[in-house]
Short mmCIF file of N, CA and C in Angstrom, two decimals:
data_model
loop_
_atom_site.label_atom_id
_atom_site.label_comp_id
_atom_site.label_asym_id
_atom_site.label_seq_id
_atom_site.Cartn_x
_atom_site.Cartn_y
_atom_site.Cartn_z
N MET Q 1 39.55 -56.04 -34.79
CA MET Q 1 39.16 -54.78 -35.05
C MET Q 1 37.59 -54.96 -35.40
N LEU Q 2 37.31 -55.66 -35.24
CA LEU Q 2 35.88 -55.60 -34.52
C LEU Q 2 35.30 -55.16 -33.19
N LYS Q 3 35.97 -55.52 -32.46
CA LYS Q 3 35.90 -55.51 -30.93
C LYS Q 3 36.29 -53.91 -30.73
N THR Q 4 37.28 -53.32 -31.59
CA THR Q 4 37.43 -51.95 -31.66
C THR Q 4 36.32 -51.01 -31.93
N PHE Q 5 36.41 -51.27 -32.89
CA PHE Q 5 34.43 -50.95 -33.75
C PHE Q 5 33.41 -50.99 -32.99
N ASP Q 6 33.06 -52.24 -32.13
CA ASP Q 6 32.49 -52.10 -31.42
C ASP Q 6 32.23 -51.02 -30.12
N LEU Q 7 33.45 -50.80 -29.40
CA LEU Q 7 33.59 -50.31 -28.45
C LEU Q 7 33.64 -48.82 -28.71
N VAL Q 8 34.03 -48.41 -29.99
CA VAL Q 8 34.01 -46.91 -30.60
C VAL Q 8 32.01 -46.95 -30.43
N LEU Q 9 31.22 -47.46 -30.94
CA LEU Q 9 30.27 -47.08 -30.90
C LEU Q 9 29.46 -47.46 -30.00
N ILE Q 10 29.89 -47.82 -28.93
CA ILE Q 10 29.23 -48.08 -27.69
C ILE Q 10 29.63 -46.61 -27.44
N GLY Q 11 30.81 -46.24 -27.42
CA GLY Q 11 31.26 -44.88 -26.30
C GLY Q 11 30.11 -43.80 -27.14
N VAL Q 12 30.32 -43.92 -28.43
CA VAL Q 12 29.45 -42.51 -29.06
C VAL Q 12 27.82 -42.72 -29.01
N MET Q 13 27.23 -43.84 -28.58
CA MET Q 13 25.93 -44.31 -28.10
C MET Q 13 25.60 -43.71 -26.94
N THR Q 14 27.12 -43.75 -26.07
CA THR Q 14 26.97 -43.62 -24.34
C THR Q 14 27.09 -41.92 -24.30
N ALA Q 15 27.92 -41.45 -25.07
CA ALA Q 15 28.37 -39.93 -25.30
C ALA Q 15 26.42 -39.33 -25.59
N THR Q 16 26.12 -39.76 -27.30
CA THR Q 16 24.69 -39.75 -27.49
C THR Q 16 23.44 -39.29 -26.71
N ALA Q 17 23.84 -40.68 -25.80
CA ALA Q 17 22.82 -40.45 -24.53
C ALA Q 17 22.82 -39.19 -23.56
N ALA Q 18 23.91 -39.47 -23.33
CA ALA Q 18 24.34 -38.40 -22.35
C ALA Q 18 24.00 -36.50 -22.53
N VAL Q 19 24.30 -36.64 -23.99
CA VAL Q 19 23.79 -35.20 -24.42
C VAL Q 19 22.64 -35.30 -24.67
N THR Q 20 21.77 -36.16 -24.57
CA THR Q 20 20.03 -35.98 -25.48
C THR Q 20 19.65 -36.19 -23.73
N TYR Q 21 19.80 -36.42 -22.94
CA TYR Q 21 19.43 -36.48 -21.35
C TYR Q 21 19.72 -35.46 -20.83
N THR Q 22 20.81 -34.28 -20.96
CA THR Q 22 21.28 -33.01 -20.54
C THR Q 22 20.48 -32.12 -20.99
N ILE Q 23 20.24 -32.72 -22.19
CA ILE Q 23 19.22 -31.48 -23.29
C ILE Q 23 17.47 -31.56 -22.52
N LYS Q 24 17.40 -32.49 -22.37
CA LYS Q 24 15.94 -33.13 -21.74
C LYS Q 24 15.96 -32.57 -20.48
N HIS Q 25 16.63 -32.41 -19.60
CA HIS Q 25 16.79 -32.34 -18.15
C HIS Q 25 16.48 -30.69 -18.31
N ARG Q 26 17.05 -30.05 -19.18
CA ARG Q 26 17.28 -28.51 -19.29
C ARG Q 26 15.90 -27.90 -19.89
N ALA Q 27 15.49 -28.68 -20.69
CA ALA Q 27 14.27 -28.34 -21.21
C ALA Q 27 12.81 -28.37 -20.37
N GLU Q 28 12.91 -29.75 -19.49
CA GLU Q 28 12.30 -29.33 -18.42
C GLU Q 28 12.22 -28.32 -17.29
N LEU Q 29 13.46 -28.32 -16.95
CA LEU Q 29 13.87 -26.67 -16.06
C LEU Q 29 13.20 -25.55 -16.94
N LYS Q 30 13.55 -25.71 -18.21
CA LYS Q 30 12.71 -24.47 -18.68
C LYS Q 30 11.21 -23.98 -18.50
N LEU Q 31 10.79 -25.15 -18.95
CA LEU Q 31 9.35 -25.81 -18.59
C LEU Q 31 8.70 -25.20 -16.96
N GLU Q 32 9.31 -25.66 -16.19
CA GLU Q 32 9.23 -25.52 -14.75
C GLU Q 32 9.39 -24.03 -14.63
N GLU Q 33 10.25 -23.28 -15.38
CA GLU Q 33 10.66 -22.06 -15.08
C GLU Q 33 9.17 -20.93 -15.82
N VAL Q 34 8.62 -21.67 -16.63
CA VAL Q 34 7.87 -20.95 -17.45
C VAL Q 34 6.39 -20.80 -16.71
N HIS Q 35 5.97 -22.28 -16.10
CA HIS Q 35 4.99 -22.57 -15.27
C HIS Q 35 5.15 -21.43 -14.26
N ARG Q 36 6.35 -21.33 -13.49
CA ARG Q 36 6.12 -20.73 -12.52
C ARG Q 36 5.70 -19.02 -12.71
N LEU Q 37 6.45 -18.87 -13.67
CA LEU Q 37 6.27 -17.41 -14.26
C LEU Q 37 4.82 -16.96 -14.84
N GLU Q 38 4.05 -17.81 -15.82
CA GLU Q 38 2.86 -17.88 -15.55
C GLU Q 38 1.77 -17.74 -14.32
N ALA Q 39 1.94 -18.70 -13.51
CA ALA Q 39 1.65 -18.41 -12.03
C ALA Q 39 1.84 -16.91 -11.42
N GLU Q 40 2.94 -16.70 -11.47
CA GLU Q 40 3.40 -15.32 -10.81
C GLU Q 40 2.32 -14.02 -12.07
N ILE Q 41 2.61 -13.97 -12.87
CA ILE Q 41 1.49 -13.23 -13.63
C ILE Q 41 0.10 -13.46 -13.47
N LYS Q 42 0.07 -14.48 -13.73
CA LYS Q 42 -1.43 -14.90 -12.88
C LYS Q 42 -1.75 -14.31 -11.63
N LEU Q 43 -1.26 -14.11 -10.71
CA LEU Q 43 -1.81 -13.54 -9.40
C LEU Q 43 -1.41 -12.24 -9.39
N GLU Q 44 -0.37 -11.69 -10.35
CA GLU Q 44 -0.40 -10.44 -10.40
C GLU Q 44 -1.46 -9.96 -11.01
N GLU Q 45 -2.10 -10.39 -12.49
CA GLU Q 45 -3.38 -9.71 -12.96
C GLU Q 45 -4.47 -10.13 -12.21
N ASP Q 46 -4.87 -10.94 -11.24
CA ASP Q 46 -5.59 -11.27 -10.01
C ASP Q 46 -5.83 -10.24 -9.07
N THR Q 47 -4.32 -9.99 -8.77
CA THR Q 47 -4.01 -8.45 -7.91
C THR Q 47 -4.69 -7.26 -8.42
N ILE Q 48 -3.75 -7.07 -10.00
CA ILE Q 48 -4.69 -5.73 -10.16
C ILE Q 48 -6.00 -5.66 -10.65
N ASP Q 49 -6.80 -6.87 -10.78
CA ASP Q 49 -8.15 -6.76 -10.59
C ASP Q 49 -8.76 -6.32 -9.19
N LEU Q 50 -8.15 -7.22 -8.42
CA LEU Q 50 -8.98 -6.76 -7.28
C LEU Q 50 -8.39 -5.16 -6.85
N LEU Q 51 -7.33 -4.67 -7.00
CA LEU Q 51 -7.23 -3.40 -6.30
C LEU Q 51 -8.08 -2.50 -7.53
N LYS Q 52 -8.30 -2.88 -8.90
CA LYS Q 52 -9.37 -1.66 -9.33
C LYS Q 52 -10.98 -1.84 -9.04
N ALA Q 53 -11.13 -2.72 -8.58
CA ALA Q 53 -12.97 -3.31 -7.78
C ALA Q 53 -12.55 -2.67 -6.44
N ASP Q 54 -11.19 -2.57 -5.84
CA ASP Q 54 -11.28 -1.79 -4.54
C ASP Q 54 -11.09 -0.33 -4.85
N TRP Q 55 -10.70 0.15 -5.81
CA TRP Q 55 -10.52 1.25 -6.13
C TRP Q 55 -12.10 1.81 -6.42
N ALA Q 56 -13.20 1.14 -7.21
CA ALA Q 56 -14.14 1.65 -7.78
C ALA Q 56 -14.67 1.98 -6.68
N LEU Q 57 -14.86 0.64 -5.87
CA LEU Q 57 -15.39 1.17 -4.03
C LEU Q 57 -15.07 2.30 -3.37
N GLN Q 58 -13.90 2.56 -3.76
CA GLN Q 58 -13.66 3.17 -2.56
C GLN Q 58 -13.71 4.68 -2.76
N SER Q 59 -13.89 4.60 -4.26
CA SER Q 59 -14.26 6.16 -5.07
C SER Q 59 -15.39 6.82 -5.25
N GLN Q 60 -16.40 5.52 -5.12
CA GLN Q 60 -17.96 5.90 -5.74
C GLN Q 60 -18.02 7.14 -4.78
N PRO Q 61 -18.93 7.84 -5.70
CA PRO Q 61 -19.33 9.17 -5.10
C PRO Q 61 -20.30 9.13 -3.72
N ASN Q 62 -21.20 8.54 -3.72
CA ASN Q 62 -21.90 8.25 -2.49
C ASN Q 62 -20.97 8.12 -1.41
N ARG Q 63 -20.38 6.99 -1.34
CA ARG Q 63 -19.53 7.17 -0.28
C ARG Q 63 -18.80 8.07 -0.12
N LEU Q 64 -18.25 9.08 -0.91
CA LEU Q 64 -17.59 10.14 -0.41
C LEU Q 64 -18.00 10.87 0.35
N GLU Q 65 -19.46 10.94 -0.77
CA GLU Q 65 -20.32 12.35 -0.06
C GLU Q 65 -20.84 11.75 1.12
N ARG Q 66 -20.99 10.77 1.83
CA ARG Q 66 -21.11 10.30 3.31
C ARG Q 66 -19.94 10.72 3.90
N LEU Q 67 -19.08 10.56 3.61
CA LEU Q 67 -17.82 10.70 4.48
C LEU Q 67 -17.53 11.86 4.58
N VAL Q 68 -17.09 12.80 3.52
CA VAL Q 68 -17.67 14.46 3.60
C VAL Q 68 -18.63 14.87 4.77
N LYS Q 69 -19.64 14.64 4.66
CA LYS Q 69 -20.73 14.99 5.84
C LYS Q 69 -20.42 14.49 6.77
N ALA Q 70 -20.04 13.07 7.25
CA ALA Q 70 -19.78 12.34 8.59
C ALA Q 70 -18.72 13.58 9.12
N TYR Q 71 -17.36 14.13 8.30
CA TYR Q 71 -16.17 14.53 8.65
C TYR Q 71 -15.82 15.88 8.68
N ASP Q 72 -17.26 16.59 8.28
CA ASP Q 72 -17.42 17.88 7.58
C ASP Q 72 -17.29 18.69 8.80
N ASP Q 73 -16.85 18.31 10.33
CA ASP Q 73 -16.31 20.03 11.23
C ASP Q 73 -15.13 19.70 11.24
N GLU Q 74 -14.39 18.64 11.20
CA GLU Q 74 -13.26 18.18 11.19
C GLU Q 74 -12.58 18.69 10.17
N LEU Q 75 -12.51 18.57 8.92
CA LEU Q 75 -12.34 18.38 7.66
C LEU Q 75 -12.10 20.09 7.21
N GLN Q 76 -13.69 20.67 7.29
CA GLN Q 76 -13.76 21.79 6.85
C GLN Q 76 -13.60 22.09 5.57
N LEU Q 77 -14.13 21.24 4.76
CA LEU Q 77 -13.91 20.96 3.33
C LEU Q 77 -14.62 22.03 2.35
N GLN Q 78 -13.94 22.50 1.06
CA GLN Q 78 -14.94 23.33 0.40
C GLN Q 78 -14.99 22.86 -0.77
N PRO Q 79 -16.05 23.90 -1.94
CA PRO Q 79 -15.37 23.04 -2.93
C PRO Q 79 -14.46 23.98 -3.60
N THR Q 80 -13.73 23.48 -4.79
CA THR Q 80 -12.86 24.26 -5.04
C THR Q 80 -13.17 25.11 -6.61
N GLN Q 81 -12.70 26.60 -6.19
CA GLN Q 81 -13.11 27.25 -7.37
C GLN Q 81 -12.23 27.10 -8.63
N SER Q 82 -13.20 27.27 -9.63
CA SER Q 82 -12.28 27.12 -11.04
C SER Q 82 -11.38 28.23 -11.37
N THR Q 83 -11.48 29.12 -10.45
CA THR Q 83 -10.04 29.98 -10.58
C THR Q 83 -8.91 29.92 -9.97
N ALA Q 84 -9.08 29.06 -8.90
CA ALA Q 84 -7.82 28.25 -8.20
C ALA Q 84 -7.09 27.64 -8.78
N LEU Q 85 -7.73 26.78 -10.15
CA LEU Q 85 -6.78 25.63 -10.81
C LEU Q 85 -5.41 26.79 -12.05
N VAL Q 86 -4.33 26.06 -12.07
CA VAL Q 86 -3.57 26.97 -12.51
C VAL Q 86 -2.61 25.45 -13.56
N HIS Q 87 -2.12 25.97 -14.19
CA HIS Q 87 -1.28 25.43 -14.94
C HIS Q 87 0.06 25.61 -14.78
N ALA Q 88 1.12 24.71 -14.96
CA ALA Q 88 2.19 24.61 -14.10
C ALA Q 88 3.44 26.07 -14.46
N LYS Q 89 3.19 26.11 -15.98
CA LYS Q 89 3.02 27.71 -16.24
C LYS Q 89 3.33 29.27 -15.33
N GLU Q 90 2.12 28.68 -14.40
CA GLU Q 90 1.32 30.00 -13.77
C GLU Q 90 1.99 29.99 -12.41
N LEU Q 91 2.38 29.18 -12.21
CA LEU Q 91 3.26 28.59 -10.89
C LEU Q 91 4.66 29.76 -10.63
N PRO Q 92 4.46 30.43 -9.76
CA PRO Q 92 5.88 31.27 -9.32
C PRO Q 92 7.46 30.35 -9.48
N MET Q 93 8.58 30.87 -9.56
CA MET Q 93 9.43 30.50 -9.92
C MET Q 93 9.83 30.08 -8.98
N LEU Q 94 11.02 28.91 -8.86
CA LEU Q 94 11.49 27.74 -7.82
C LEU Q 94 12.59 28.99 -7.32
N LYS Q 95 12.30 28.60 -5.57
CA LYS Q 95 13.05 28.90 -5.16
C LYS Q 95 14.92 29.16 -5.45
N SER Q 96 15.16 28.05 -5.89
CA SER Q 96 16.64 28.18 -6.68
C SER Q 96 16.83 29.39 -7.65
N GLU Q 97 15.49 29.65 -8.49
CA GLU Q 97 15.35 30.80 -9.31
C GLU Q 97 15.74 31.96 -9.07
N VAL Q 98 15.10 32.28 -7.53
CA VAL Q 98 15.16 34.04 -7.44
C VAL Q 98 16.32 33.95 -7.07
N PRO Q 99 16.23 35.34 -7.38
CA PRO Q 99 18.02 36.36 -7.71
C PRO Q 99 18.38 36.67 -6.32
N VAL Q 100 19.31 36.35 -5.97
CA VAL Q 100 20.11 36.53 -4.35
C VAL Q 100 20.34 38.11 -4.73
N PRO Q 101 20.01 38.52 -3.39
CA PRO Q 101 19.99 40.09 -2.99
C PRO Q 101 21.41 40.65 -3.13
N ASP Q 102 21.88 41.60 -3.53
CA ASP Q 102 23.79 41.94 -3.55
C ASP Q 102 23.62 42.49 -2.13
N VAL Q 103 24.81 41.56 -1.24
CA VAL Q 103 25.16 41.54 -0.08
C VAL Q 103 26.04 43.02 0.05
N THR Q 104 27.19 43.27 -1.03
CA THR Q 104 27.07 44.78 -0.42
C THR Q 104 26.01 45.90 -0.40
N GLU Q 105 25.19 45.88 -1.15
CA GLU Q 105 24.08 47.01 -0.84
C GLU Q 105 23.29 46.46 0.99
N ALA Q 106 23.13 45.26 0.99
CA ALA Q 106 22.68 44.97 2.32
C ALA Q 106 23.60 45.36 3.65
N LYS Q 107 24.65 45.01 2.79
CA LYS Q 107 25.55 45.63 4.88
C LYS Q 107 25.16 47.12 4.59
N ALA Q 108 25.59 48.27 3.38
CA ALA Q 108 25.51 49.45 3.32
C ALA Q 108 24.21 50.00 4.04
N SER Q 109 23.01 49.15 3.45
CA SER Q 109 22.00 49.61 4.15
C SER Q 109 21.54 48.92 5.94
N ALA Q 110 22.39 48.33 6.21
CA ALA Q 110 22.56 47.72 7.84
C ALA Q 110 23.30 48.92 8.20
N LYS Q 111 24.20 49.59 7.74
CA LYS Q 111 25.49 49.99 8.63
C LYS Q 111 24.35 52.07 8.23
N GLY Q 112 23.37 52.03 7.65
CA GLY Q 112 23.06 53.14 7.56
C GLY Q 112 21.85 53.22 8.69
N ALA Q 113 21.40 52.08 8.90
CA ALA Q 113 20.07 51.98 9.57
C ALA Q 113 20.67 52.23 11.16
N THR Q 114 22.01 51.68 11.09
CA THR Q 114 21.97 51.61 12.48
C THR Q 114 23.33 53.00 12.98
N GLU Q 115 23.50 53.91 11.60
CA GLU Q 115 23.32 55.43 12.29
C GLU Q 115 22.42 56.17 12.64
N ALA Q 116 21.38 56.01 11.78
CA ALA Q 116 20.23 56.61 11.84
C ALA Q 116 19.80 56.29 13.13
N SER Q 117 19.78 55.06 13.64
CA SER Q 117 18.93 54.97 15.24
C SER Q 117 19.99 55.64 15.64
N ALA Q 118 21.23 55.46 15.93
CA ALA Q 118 21.63 56.06 17.00
C ALA Q 118 21.38 57.45 16.88
N LYS Q 119 21.41 58.16 15.53
CA LYS Q 119 20.74 59.40 15.64
C LYS Q 119 20.05 59.97 16.25
N GLY Q 120 19.07 58.79 15.84
CA GLY Q 120 17.51 58.90 16.35
C GLY Q 120 17.00 58.94 18.12
N ALA Q 121 18.09 58.04 18.26
CA ALA Q 121 17.99 57.80 20.17
C ALA Q 121 18.07 58.76 20.90
N THR Q 122 19.87 59.36 19.92
CA THR Q 122 19.44 60.84 20.78
C THR Q 122 18.81 61.89 20.44
N ALA Q 123 18.59 61.69 19.31
CA ALA Q 123 17.62 63.13 18.97
C ALA Q 123 16.11 62.81 19.20
N GLY Q 124 15.42 61.89 19.32
CA GLY Q 124 14.11 61.96 19.39
C GLY Q 124 13.38 60.34 20.27
N GLY Q 125 14.38 59.77 20.71
CA GLY Q 125 13.92 58.89 21.52
C GLY Q 125 14.23 57.61 20.76
N ALA Q 126 13.36 56.92 21.52
CA ALA Q 126 13.70 55.27 21.49
C ALA Q 126 12.82 55.03 20.12
N LYS Q 127 11.36 56.07 20.10
CA LYS Q 127 10.67 55.69 19.17
C LYS Q 127 11.01 55.78 17.31
N GLY Q 128 11.68 56.78 17.78
CA GLY Q 128 11.96 57.45 16.30
C GLY Q 128 13.23 56.44 16.04
N ALA Q 129 14.29 55.63 16.68
CA ALA Q 129 14.73 54.58 16.05
C ALA Q 129 14.76 53.60 15.47
N ALA Q 130 13.31 53.41 16.38
CA ALA Q 130 12.52 51.89 15.62
C ALA Q 130 11.97 51.94 14.54
N LEU Q 131 11.54 53.84 13.87
CA LEU Q 131 10.70 54.00 12.91
C LEU Q 131 12.11 54.30 11.79
N ALA Q 132 12.86 54.61 12.09
CA ALA Q 132 14.35 55.03 11.60
C ALA Q 132 14.60 53.57 11.05
N GLY Q 133 14.88 52.58 11.83
CA GLY Q 133 15.08 51.19 12.08
C GLY Q 133 14.54 50.61 10.74
N ALA Q 134 13.73 51.00 10.89
CA ALA Q 134 12.32 49.61 10.41
C ALA Q 134 11.73 50.31 8.79
N THR Q 135 12.01 51.29 8.58
CA THR Q 135 11.96 52.01 7.13
C THR Q 135 13.19 52.36 6.31
N VAL Q 136 14.51 51.91 7.17
CA VAL Q 136 15.70 51.69 5.97
C VAL Q 136 15.77 49.90 5.70
N THR Q 137 15.60 49.27 6.48
CA THR Q 137 15.92 47.82 6.40
C THR Q 137 15.05 47.24 5.35
N THR Q 138 13.80 47.44 5.39
CA THR Q 138 12.50 46.74 4.61
C THR Q 138 12.80 47.03 3.54
N LYS Q 139 13.89 46.15 2.86
CA LYS Q 139 13.93 46.45 1.52
C LYS Q 139 13.26 45.27 0.51
N ALA Q 140 11.83 44.91 0.01
CA ALA Q 140 11.36 43.83 -0.34
C ALA Q 140 11.75 43.79 -1.82
N GLN Q 141 12.06 42.27 -2.07
CA GLN Q 141 11.93 41.70 -3.53
C GLN Q 141 10.63 41.74 -4.17
N PRO Q 142 11.00 42.09 -5.53
CA PRO Q 142 9.84 41.50 -6.05
C PRO Q 142 9.04 40.05 -6.00
N VAL Q 143 7.91 40.45 -5.82
CA VAL Q 143 7.36 38.88 -6.04
C VAL Q 143 6.95 38.48 -7.32
N PRO Q 144 7.61 37.29 -8.06
CA PRO Q 144 7.90 36.89 -9.34
C PRO Q 144 6.42 36.54 -9.61
N LYS Q 145 5.90 36.90 -10.89
CA LYS Q 145 4.23 36.90 -11.60
C LYS Q 145 4.61 35.68 -12.30
N PRO Q 146 3.35 34.94 -12.28
CA PRO Q 146 3.19 34.00 -13.02
C PRO Q 146 3.08 34.39 -14.76
N ALA Q 147 3.50 33.65 -15.43
CA ALA Q 147 3.17 34.02 -16.88
C ALA Q 147 2.08 34.12 -17.53
N PRO Q 148 1.51 34.35 -18.55
CA PRO Q 148 0.47 34.70 -19.14
C PRO Q 148 -0.12 33.28 -19.54
N ARG Q 149 -1.44 33.19 -19.46
CA ARG Q 149 -1.68 31.94 -20.46
C ARG Q 149 -1.72 31.93 -21.82
N ALA Q 150 -1.24 31.03 -22.35
CA ALA Q 150 -1.54 30.60 -24.01
C ALA Q 150 -3.39 30.88 -24.06
N ALA Q 151 -3.45 31.32 -25.15
CA ALA Q 151 -5.15 30.56 -25.67
C ALA Q 151 -5.20 29.07 -26.07
N GLU Q 152 -4.09 29.04 -27.23
CA GLU Q 152 -4.33 27.24 -27.52
C GLU Q 152 -3.49 26.19 -25.41
N GLU Q 153 -4.16 24.89 -26.12
CA GLU Q 153 -3.91 24.10 -25.33
C GLU Q 153 -2.38 24.06 -24.89
N ASP Q 154 -1.45 23.78 -24.15
CA ASP Q 154 -0.25 23.30 -24.04
C ASP Q 154 -0.47 22.15 -23.80
N GLU Q 155 1.61 21.41 -23.52
CA GLU Q 155 1.70 20.45 -22.76
C GLU Q 155 1.17 20.06 -21.47
N ALA Q 156 0.66 21.11 -20.80
CA ALA Q 156 0.73 20.60 -19.03
C ALA Q 156 -0.99 20.31 -19.18
N ASP Q 157 -1.96 20.19 -20.10
CA ASP Q 157 -2.82 19.81 -20.02
C ASP Q 157 -3.03 18.45 -20.39
N GLU Q 158 -1.88 18.05 -21.52
CA GLU Q 158 -2.17 16.53 -21.70
C GLU Q 158 -1.91 15.84 -21.00
N ILE Q 159 -0.99 16.19 -19.91
CA ILE Q 159 -0.66 14.77 -18.96
C ILE Q 159 -1.54 13.72 -18.66
N GLU Q 160 -1.70 12.56 -18.41
CA GLU Q 160 -2.41 11.68 -18.13
C GLU Q 160 -2.01 11.17 -16.33
N THR Q 161 -3.14 11.19 -16.03
CA THR Q 161 -2.70 10.64 -14.89
C THR Q 161 -3.08 9.50 -14.36
N GLY Q 162 -2.77 8.51 -13.35
CA GLY Q 162 -3.29 7.60 -13.50
C GLY Q 162 -4.30 7.03 -13.02
N SER Q 163 -5.18 6.89 -14.34
CA SER Q 163 -6.88 6.18 -14.44
C SER Q 163 -7.00 5.02 -14.13
N VAL Q 164 -8.03 4.16 -13.79
CA VAL Q 164 -8.32 2.57 -13.93
C VAL Q 164 -9.23 2.76 -14.54
N GLU Q 165 -8.79 2.14 -15.75
CA GLU Q 165 -9.51 1.79 -16.76
C GLU Q 165 -9.69 0.28 -17.13
#
């Protein structure tokens, strides 16, 4: 009976040693992964710092002024007028929002234009036909006007740009 008990204890100790070894091995693998990720994070932080420094050098006003003077003839840059700045609400509507012209009205005006040009060609010559065709077919769509600006600040003013600080 002592020999059976010894064999059971040896088996339990072997199983315990195997479980302990696998747990230790997994912990070492996780530690290596943590060190690798820390190294990647450090590399990314260094790259960000380098890019910030590069951006600071590239956007220096003295450097930009020299470049503007050097390429003035090619670029023909002009200062932006304060009246040229608009909010998103003041822009004209999108192409998808423009009303579609009535197809039957366009066909009727085209038919009237061809009849008028045919009558004008026989009565007044080619010049009269061209004028008659031009006056009938040039129905312009109204240009959408921007919405008036509100007195208080809107959410378009609060849009944050990607500054490097």
